[in-house]
mmCIF file of C-alpha atoms and ligand atoms in Angstrom:
data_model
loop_
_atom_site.group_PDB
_atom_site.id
_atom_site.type_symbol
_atom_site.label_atom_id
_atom_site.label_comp_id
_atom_site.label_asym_id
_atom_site.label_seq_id
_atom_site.Cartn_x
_atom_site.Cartn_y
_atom_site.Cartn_z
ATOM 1 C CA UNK A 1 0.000 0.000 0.000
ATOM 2 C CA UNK A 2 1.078 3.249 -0.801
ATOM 3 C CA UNK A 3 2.144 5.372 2.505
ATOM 4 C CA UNK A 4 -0.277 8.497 1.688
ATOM 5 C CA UNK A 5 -3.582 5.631 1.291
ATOM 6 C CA UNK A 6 -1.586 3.742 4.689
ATOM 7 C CA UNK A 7 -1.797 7.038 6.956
ATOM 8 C CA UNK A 8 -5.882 7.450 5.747
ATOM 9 C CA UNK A 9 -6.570 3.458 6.984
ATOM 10 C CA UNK A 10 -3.896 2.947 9.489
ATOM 11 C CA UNK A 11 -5.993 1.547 12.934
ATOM 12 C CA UNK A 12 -9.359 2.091 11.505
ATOM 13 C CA UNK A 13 -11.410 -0.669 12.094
ATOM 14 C CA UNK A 14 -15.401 0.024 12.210
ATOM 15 C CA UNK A 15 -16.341 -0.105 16.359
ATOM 16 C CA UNK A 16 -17.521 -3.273 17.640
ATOM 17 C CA UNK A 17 -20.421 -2.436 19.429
ATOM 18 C CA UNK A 18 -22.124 0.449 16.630
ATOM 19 C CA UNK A 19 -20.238 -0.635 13.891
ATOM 20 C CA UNK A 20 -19.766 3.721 13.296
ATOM 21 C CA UNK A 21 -16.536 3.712 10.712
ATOM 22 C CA UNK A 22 -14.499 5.984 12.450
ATOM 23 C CA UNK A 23 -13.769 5.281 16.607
ATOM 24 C CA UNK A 24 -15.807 6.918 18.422
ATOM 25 C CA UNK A 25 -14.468 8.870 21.177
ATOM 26 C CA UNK A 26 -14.725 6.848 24.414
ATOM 27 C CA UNK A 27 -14.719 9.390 27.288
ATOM 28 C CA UNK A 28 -15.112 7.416 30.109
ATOM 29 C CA UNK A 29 -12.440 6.043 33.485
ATOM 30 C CA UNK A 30 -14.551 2.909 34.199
ATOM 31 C CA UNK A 31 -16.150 -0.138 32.584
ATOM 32 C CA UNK A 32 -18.800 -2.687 34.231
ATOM 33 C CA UNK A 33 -17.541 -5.845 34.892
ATOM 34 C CA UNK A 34 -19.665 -8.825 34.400
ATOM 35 C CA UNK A 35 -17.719 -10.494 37.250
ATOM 36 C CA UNK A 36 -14.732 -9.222 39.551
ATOM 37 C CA UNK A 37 -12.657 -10.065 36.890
ATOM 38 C CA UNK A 38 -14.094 -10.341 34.051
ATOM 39 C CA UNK A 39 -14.582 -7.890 31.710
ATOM 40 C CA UNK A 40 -14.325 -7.142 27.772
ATOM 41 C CA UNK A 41 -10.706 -6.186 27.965
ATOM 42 C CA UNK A 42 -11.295 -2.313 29.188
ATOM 43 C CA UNK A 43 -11.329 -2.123 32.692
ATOM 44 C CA UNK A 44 -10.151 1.337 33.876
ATOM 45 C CA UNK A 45 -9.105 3.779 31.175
ATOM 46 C CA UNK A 46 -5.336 4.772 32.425
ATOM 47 C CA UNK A 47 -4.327 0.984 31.369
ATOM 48 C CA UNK A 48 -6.937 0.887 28.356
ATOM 49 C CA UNK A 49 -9.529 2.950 26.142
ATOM 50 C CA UNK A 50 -10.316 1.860 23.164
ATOM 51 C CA UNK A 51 -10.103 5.589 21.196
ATOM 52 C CA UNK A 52 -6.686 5.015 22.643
ATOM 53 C CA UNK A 53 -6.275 1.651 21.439
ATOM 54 C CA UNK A 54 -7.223 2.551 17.999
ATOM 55 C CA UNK A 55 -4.522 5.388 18.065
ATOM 56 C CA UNK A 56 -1.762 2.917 18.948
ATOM 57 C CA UNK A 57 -2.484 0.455 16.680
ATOM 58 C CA UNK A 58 -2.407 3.211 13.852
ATOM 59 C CA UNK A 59 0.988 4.827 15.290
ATOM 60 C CA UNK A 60 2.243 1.204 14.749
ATOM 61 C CA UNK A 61 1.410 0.664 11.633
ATOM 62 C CA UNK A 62 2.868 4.675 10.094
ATOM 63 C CA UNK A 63 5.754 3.461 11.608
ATOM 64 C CA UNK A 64 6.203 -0.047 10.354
ATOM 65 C CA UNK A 65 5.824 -1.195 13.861
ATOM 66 C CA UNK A 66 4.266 -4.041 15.305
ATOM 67 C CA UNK A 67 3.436 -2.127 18.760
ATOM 68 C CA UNK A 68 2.629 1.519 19.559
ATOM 69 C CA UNK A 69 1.789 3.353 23.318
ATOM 70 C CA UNK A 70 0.946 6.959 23.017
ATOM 71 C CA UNK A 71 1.628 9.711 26.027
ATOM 72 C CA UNK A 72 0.448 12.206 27.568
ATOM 73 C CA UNK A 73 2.958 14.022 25.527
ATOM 74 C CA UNK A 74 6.239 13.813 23.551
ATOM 75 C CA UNK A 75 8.516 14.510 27.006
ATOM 76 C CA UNK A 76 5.882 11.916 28.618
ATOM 77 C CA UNK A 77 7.081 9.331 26.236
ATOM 78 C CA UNK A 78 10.759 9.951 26.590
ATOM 79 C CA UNK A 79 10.283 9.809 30.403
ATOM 80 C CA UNK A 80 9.164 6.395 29.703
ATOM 81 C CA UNK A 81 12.345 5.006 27.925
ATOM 82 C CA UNK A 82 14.283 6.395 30.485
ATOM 83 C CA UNK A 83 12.515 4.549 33.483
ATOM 84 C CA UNK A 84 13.349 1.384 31.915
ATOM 85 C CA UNK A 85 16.834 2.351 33.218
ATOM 86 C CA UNK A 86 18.428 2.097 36.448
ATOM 87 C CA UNK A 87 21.141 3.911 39.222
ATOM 88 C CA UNK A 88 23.937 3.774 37.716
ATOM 89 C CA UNK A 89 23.270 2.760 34.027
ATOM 90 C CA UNK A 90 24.724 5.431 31.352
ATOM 91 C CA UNK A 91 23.129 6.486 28.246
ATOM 92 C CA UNK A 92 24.642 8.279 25.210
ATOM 93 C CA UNK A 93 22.797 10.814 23.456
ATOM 94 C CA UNK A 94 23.580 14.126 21.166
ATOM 95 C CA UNK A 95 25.091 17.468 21.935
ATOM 96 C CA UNK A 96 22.143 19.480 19.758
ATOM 97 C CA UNK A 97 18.953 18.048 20.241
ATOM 98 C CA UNK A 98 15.070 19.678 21.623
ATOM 99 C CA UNK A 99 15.909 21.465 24.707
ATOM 100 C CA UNK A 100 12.965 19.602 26.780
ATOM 101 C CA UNK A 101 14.616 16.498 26.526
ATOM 102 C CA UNK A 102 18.012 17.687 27.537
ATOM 103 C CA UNK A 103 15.800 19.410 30.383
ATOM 104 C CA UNK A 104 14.718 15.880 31.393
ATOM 105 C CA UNK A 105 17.826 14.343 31.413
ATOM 106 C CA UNK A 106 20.121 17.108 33.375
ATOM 107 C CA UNK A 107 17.398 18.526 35.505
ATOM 108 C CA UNK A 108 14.764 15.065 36.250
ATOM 109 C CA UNK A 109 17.186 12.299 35.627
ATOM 110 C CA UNK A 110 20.917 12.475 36.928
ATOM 111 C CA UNK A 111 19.451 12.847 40.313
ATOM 112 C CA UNK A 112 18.177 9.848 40.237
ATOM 113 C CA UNK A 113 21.756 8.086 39.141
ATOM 114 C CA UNK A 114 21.291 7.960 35.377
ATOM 115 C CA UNK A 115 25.008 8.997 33.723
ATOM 116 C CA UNK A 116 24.216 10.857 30.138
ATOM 117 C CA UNK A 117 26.666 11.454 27.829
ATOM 118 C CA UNK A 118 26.599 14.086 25.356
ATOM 119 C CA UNK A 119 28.597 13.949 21.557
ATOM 120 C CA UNK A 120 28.163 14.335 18.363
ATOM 121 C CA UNK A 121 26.343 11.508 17.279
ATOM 122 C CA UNK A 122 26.418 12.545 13.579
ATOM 123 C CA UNK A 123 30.195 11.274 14.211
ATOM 124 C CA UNK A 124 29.727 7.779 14.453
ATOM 125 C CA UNK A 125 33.167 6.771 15.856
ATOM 126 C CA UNK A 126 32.198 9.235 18.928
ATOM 127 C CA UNK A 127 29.336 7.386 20.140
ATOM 128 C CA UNK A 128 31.305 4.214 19.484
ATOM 129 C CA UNK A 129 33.886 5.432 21.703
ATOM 130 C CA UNK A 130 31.135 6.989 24.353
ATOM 131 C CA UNK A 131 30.077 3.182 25.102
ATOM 132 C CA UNK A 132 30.817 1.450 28.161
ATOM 133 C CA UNK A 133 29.491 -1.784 30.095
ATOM 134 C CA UNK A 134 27.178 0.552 31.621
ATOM 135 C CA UNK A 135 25.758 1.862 28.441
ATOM 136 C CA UNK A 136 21.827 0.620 28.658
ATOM 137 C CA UNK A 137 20.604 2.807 25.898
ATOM 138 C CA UNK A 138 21.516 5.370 22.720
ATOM 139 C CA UNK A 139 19.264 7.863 22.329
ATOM 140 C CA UNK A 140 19.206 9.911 18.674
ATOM 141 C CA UNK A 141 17.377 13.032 17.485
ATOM 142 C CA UNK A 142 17.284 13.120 13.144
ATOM 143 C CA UNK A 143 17.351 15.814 12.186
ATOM 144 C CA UNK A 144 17.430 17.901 15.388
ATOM 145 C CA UNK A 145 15.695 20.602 16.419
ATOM 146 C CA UNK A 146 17.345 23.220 15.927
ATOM 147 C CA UNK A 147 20.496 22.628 14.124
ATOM 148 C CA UNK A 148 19.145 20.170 11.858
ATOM 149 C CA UNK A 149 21.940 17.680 12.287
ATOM 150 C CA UNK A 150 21.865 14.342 10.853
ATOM 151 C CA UNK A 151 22.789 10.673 12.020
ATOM 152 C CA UNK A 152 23.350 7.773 9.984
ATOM 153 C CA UNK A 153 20.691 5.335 11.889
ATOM 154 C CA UNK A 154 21.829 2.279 10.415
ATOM 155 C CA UNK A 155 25.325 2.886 11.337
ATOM 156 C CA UNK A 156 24.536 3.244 14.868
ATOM 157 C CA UNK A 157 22.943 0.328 14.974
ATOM 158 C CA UNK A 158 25.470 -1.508 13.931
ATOM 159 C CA UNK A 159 27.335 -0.222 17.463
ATOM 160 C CA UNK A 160 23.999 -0.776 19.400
ATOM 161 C CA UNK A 161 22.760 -4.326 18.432
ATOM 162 C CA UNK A 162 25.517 -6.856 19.003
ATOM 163 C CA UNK A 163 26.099 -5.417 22.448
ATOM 164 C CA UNK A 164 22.493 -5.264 23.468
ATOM 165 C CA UNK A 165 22.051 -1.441 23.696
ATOM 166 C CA UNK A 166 18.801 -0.237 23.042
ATOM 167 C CA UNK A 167 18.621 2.283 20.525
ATOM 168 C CA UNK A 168 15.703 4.973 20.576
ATOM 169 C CA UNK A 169 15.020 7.151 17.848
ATOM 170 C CA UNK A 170 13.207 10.725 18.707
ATOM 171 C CA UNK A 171 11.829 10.901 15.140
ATOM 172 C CA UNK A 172 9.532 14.090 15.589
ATOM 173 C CA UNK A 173 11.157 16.440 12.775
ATOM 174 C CA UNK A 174 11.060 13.900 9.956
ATOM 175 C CA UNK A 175 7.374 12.609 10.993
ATOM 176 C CA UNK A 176 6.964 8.685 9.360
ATOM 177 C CA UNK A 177 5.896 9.983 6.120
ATOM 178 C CA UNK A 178 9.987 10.870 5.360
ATOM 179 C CA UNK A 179 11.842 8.377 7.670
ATOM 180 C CA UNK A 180 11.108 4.958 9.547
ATOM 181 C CA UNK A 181 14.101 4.489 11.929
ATOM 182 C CA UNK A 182 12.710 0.479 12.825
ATOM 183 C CA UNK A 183 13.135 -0.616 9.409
ATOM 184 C CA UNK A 184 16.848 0.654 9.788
ATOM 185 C CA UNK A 185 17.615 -1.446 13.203
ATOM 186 C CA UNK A 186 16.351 1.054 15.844
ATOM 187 C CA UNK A 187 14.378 -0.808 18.890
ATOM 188 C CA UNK A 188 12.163 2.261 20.269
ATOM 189 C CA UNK A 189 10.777 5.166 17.641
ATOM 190 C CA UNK A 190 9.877 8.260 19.986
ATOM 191 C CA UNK A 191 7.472 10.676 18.159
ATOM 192 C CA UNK A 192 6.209 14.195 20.054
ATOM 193 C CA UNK A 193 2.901 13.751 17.963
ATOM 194 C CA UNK A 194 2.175 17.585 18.990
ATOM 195 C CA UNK A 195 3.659 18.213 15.762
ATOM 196 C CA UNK A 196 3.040 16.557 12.725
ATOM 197 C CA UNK A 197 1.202 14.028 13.867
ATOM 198 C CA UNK A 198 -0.983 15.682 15.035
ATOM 199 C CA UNK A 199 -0.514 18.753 12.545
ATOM 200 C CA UNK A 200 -3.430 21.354 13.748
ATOM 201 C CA UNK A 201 -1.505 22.416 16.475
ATOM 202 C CA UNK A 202 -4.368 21.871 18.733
ATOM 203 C CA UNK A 203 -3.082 18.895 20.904
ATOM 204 C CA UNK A 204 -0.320 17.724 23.047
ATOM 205 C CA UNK A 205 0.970 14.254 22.914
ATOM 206 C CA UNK A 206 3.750 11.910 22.293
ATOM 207 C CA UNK A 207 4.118 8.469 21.076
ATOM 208 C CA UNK A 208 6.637 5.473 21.158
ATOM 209 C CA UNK A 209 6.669 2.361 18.640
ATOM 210 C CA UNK A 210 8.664 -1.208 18.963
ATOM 211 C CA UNK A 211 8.738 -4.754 17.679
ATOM 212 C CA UNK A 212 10.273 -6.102 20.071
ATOM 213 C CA UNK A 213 6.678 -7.995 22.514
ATOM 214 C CA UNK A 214 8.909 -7.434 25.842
ATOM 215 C CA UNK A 215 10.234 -4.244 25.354
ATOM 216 C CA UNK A 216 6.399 -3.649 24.618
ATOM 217 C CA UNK A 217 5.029 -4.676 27.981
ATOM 218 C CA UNK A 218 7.994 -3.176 30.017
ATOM 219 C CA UNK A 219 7.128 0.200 28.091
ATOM 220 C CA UNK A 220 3.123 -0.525 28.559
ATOM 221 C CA UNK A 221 3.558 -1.202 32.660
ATOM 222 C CA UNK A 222 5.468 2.159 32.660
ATOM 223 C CA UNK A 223 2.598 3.649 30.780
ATOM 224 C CA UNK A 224 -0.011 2.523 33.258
ATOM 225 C CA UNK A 225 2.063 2.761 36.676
ATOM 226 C CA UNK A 226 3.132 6.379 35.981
ATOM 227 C CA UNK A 227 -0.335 7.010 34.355
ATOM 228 C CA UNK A 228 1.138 9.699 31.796
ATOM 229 C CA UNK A 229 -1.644 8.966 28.673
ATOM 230 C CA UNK A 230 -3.485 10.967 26.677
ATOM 231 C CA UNK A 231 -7.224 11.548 26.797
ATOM 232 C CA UNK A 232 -9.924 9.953 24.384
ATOM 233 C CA UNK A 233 -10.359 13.630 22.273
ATOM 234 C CA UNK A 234 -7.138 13.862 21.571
ATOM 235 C CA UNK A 235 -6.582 10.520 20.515
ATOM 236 C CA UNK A 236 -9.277 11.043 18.175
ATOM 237 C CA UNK A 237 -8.012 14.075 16.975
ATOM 238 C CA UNK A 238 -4.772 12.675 16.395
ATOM 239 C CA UNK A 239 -6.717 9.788 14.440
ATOM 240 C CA UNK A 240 -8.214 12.553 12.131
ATOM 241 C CA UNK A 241 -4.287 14.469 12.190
ATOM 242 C CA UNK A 242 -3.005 11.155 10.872
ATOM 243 C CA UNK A 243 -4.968 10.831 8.178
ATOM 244 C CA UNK A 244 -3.832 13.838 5.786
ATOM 245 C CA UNK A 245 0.196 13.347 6.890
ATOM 246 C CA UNK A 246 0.871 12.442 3.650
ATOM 247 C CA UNK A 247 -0.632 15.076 1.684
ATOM 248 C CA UNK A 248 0.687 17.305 4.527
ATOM 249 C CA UNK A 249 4.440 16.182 4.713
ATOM 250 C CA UNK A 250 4.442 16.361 0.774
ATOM 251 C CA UNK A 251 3.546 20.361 0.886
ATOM 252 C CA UNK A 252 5.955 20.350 3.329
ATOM 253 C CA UNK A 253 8.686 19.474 1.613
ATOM 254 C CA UNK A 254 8.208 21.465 -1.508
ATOM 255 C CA UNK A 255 7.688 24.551 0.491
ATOM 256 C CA UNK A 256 10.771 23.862 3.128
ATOM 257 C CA UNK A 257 12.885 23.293 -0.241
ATOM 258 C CA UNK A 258 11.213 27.000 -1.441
ATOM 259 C CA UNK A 259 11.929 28.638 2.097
ATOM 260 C CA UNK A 260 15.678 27.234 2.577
ATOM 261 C CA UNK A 261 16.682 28.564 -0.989
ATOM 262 C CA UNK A 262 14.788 32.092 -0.466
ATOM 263 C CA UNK A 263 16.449 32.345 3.171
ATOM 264 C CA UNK A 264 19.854 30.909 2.068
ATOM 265 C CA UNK A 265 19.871 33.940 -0.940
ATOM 266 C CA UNK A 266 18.290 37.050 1.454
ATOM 267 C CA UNK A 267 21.109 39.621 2.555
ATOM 268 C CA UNK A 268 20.127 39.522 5.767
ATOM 269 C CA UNK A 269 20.631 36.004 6.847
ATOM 270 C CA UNK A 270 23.636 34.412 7.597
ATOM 271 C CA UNK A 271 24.234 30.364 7.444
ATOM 272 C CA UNK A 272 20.965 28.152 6.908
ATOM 273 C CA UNK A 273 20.567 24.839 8.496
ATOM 274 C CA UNK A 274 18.414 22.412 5.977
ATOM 275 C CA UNK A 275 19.375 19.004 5.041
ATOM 276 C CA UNK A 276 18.223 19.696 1.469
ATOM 277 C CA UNK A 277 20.894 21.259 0.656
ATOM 278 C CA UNK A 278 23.793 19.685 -1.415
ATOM 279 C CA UNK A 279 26.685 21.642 1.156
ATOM 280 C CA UNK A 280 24.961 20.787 4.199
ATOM 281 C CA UNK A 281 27.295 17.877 6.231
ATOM 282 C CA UNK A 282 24.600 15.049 6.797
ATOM 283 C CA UNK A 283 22.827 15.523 3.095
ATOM 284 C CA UNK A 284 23.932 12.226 1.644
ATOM 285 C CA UNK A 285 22.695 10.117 4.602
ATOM 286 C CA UNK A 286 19.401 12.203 4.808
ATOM 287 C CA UNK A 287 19.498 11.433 1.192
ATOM 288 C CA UNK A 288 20.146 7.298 1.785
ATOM 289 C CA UNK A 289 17.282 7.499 5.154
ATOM 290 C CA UNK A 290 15.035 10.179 4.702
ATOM 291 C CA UNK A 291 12.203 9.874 1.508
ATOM 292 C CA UNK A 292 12.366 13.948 1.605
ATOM 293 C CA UNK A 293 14.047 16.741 3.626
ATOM 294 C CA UNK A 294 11.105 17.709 5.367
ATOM 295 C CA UNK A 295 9.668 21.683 6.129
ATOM 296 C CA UNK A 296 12.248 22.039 9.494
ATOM 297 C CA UNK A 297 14.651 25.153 8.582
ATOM 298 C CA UNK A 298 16.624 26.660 11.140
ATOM 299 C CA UNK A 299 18.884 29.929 10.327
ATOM 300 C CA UNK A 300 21.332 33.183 11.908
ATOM 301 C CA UNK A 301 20.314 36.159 11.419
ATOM 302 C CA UNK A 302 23.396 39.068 10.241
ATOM 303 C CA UNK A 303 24.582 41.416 13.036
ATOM 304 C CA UNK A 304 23.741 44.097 11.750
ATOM 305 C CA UNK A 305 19.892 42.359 10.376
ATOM 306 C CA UNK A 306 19.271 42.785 14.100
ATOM 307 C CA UNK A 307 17.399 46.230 14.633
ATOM 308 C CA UNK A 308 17.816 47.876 18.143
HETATM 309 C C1 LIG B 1 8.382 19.206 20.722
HETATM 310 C C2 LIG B 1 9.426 18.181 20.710
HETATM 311 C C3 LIG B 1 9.548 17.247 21.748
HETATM 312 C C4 LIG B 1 8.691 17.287 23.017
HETATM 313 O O1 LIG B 1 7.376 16.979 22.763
HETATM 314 P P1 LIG B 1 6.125 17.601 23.567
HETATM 315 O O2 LIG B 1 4.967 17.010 22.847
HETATM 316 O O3 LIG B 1 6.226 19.093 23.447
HETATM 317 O O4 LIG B 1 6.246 17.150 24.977
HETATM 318 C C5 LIG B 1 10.521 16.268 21.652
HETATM 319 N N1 LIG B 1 11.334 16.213 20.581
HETATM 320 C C6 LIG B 1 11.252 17.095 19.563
HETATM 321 C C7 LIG B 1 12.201 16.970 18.414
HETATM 322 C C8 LIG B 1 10.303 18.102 19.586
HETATM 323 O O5 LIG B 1 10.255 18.995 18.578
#
């Protein structure tokens, strides 16, 4: 199936008890049981709801996933992988990446033991060398946000996997319409679905996707012990978000390309950070991962641009 028909179907299956097409939004905590017990596999809505359910299975499948959990939002999700960690366990992630999760990591998580290292993963010897014994996870933002650098997924894989480090793959800025890091060896995909996932700027919410069945249920007992998950409404609206990413991501891309090239030529601004273009350092493996370049442009202004 083509991906822009996959995004329209993905998770839609007409509800079981109306048979309405699209899933009805299910706002409710609590569901009857016929005996203590017994129930029709919703019991209390922080460990299931079926808008919710649809969602997941639908994040999934945009992602080539067998397994999907969505959050409360995109930090939410993030704060998930990093409770599967321990005291004393060290995880290597990028210098430039979205400032919330560095927040999370310097400010939530070293007190509570966990050692984060910080290079330049589009280097691929440096996080090779950052590993240790302790090293329980490898966490990569492509492209980041803001400086639009790019790492070669595959190639960190190839560190991660024969020493059983999990890799996790914050995969907001290229959405699943332009890159699918589990179909090039990574174990977790983190998306903060506030963004184009959603795509109507009228939700928060994050989302993480696996194959892996164990890594599914550690991730899903997180989800409902910390109780970080989104509400039925915006699960729906995410449903609806989901549906038009293709025909979204594709105006993205032509008008990024437009935007880049009319900032990169203006007097006024200095260097432009796109992976479009043919000069910029991670272009040929955004090229090789990456079906486009995406509408993410981040650029300097000239001194003297800047009016007092
Ligand atoms: C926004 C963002 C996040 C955080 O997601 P929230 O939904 O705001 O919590 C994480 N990573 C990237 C790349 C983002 O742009």
């Amino acid at each position: 199936m083509k991906s822009a028909t996959k995004f329209i179907h993905a998770g839609a299956h007409p509800d079981p008890s109306t048979g309405a097409i699209m899933t009805p939004v299910y706002q409710t905590s609590t569901y009857v049981q016929e005996a203590p017990g017994v129930n029709k596999g919703f019991e209390y809505a922080r460990s299931q709801n079926p808008t919710r359910k649809a969602l997941e299975e639908a994040l999934a499948v945009i992602e080539n996933g067998k397994f999907g959990l969505a959050f409360s939002s995109g930090v939410a999700a993030t704060d998930a992988v990093i409770k599967l960690l321990a005291p004393g366990d060290e995880v290597v992630c990028a210098n430039d990446m979205y400032g919330g999760t560095y927040r999370l990591f310097t400010k939530v998580f070293e007190r509570f033991g966990i050692v984060f290292k910080y290079v330049d993963t589009t280097d691929v010897k440096s996080v090779a060398a950052a590993v240790t014994e302790k090293t329980k996870l490898v966490w990569l933002e492509t492209p980041t946000n803001p400086l639009m650098n790019v790492t070669d997924i595959a190639a960190v894989a190839a560190i991660t996997r024969p020493k059983n480090i999990l890799l996790a793959v914050d995969n907001t800025f290229a959405s699943p319409a332009l890159q699918n890091p589990l179909d090039l060896g990574a174990d977790i995909v983190m998306h903060s679905v506030t963004k184009y996932l959603g795509g109507h700027s009228d939700v928060i919410q994050g989302a993480l996707i696996m194959n892996d069945a164990d890594l599914r249920e550690k991730l899903y007992f997180i989800q409902k012990s910390c109780g970080a998950v989104p509400g039925p409404m915006d699960c729906f609206l995410v449903l609806r978000g989901i549906k038009t990413l293709g025909v979204r991501m594709k105006a993205h891309c032509e008008n990024g390309a437009k935007i880049a090239h009319w900032l990169r030529n203006h007097p006024k601004v200095g260097k432009v950070y796109w992976p479009g273009f043919e000069d910029h350092p991670g272009y040929a493996v955004a090229k090789k991962q990456m079906k486009g370049f995406g509408g993410m442009i981040s650029f300097e202004l000239k001194n003297d641009s800047v009016e007092e």
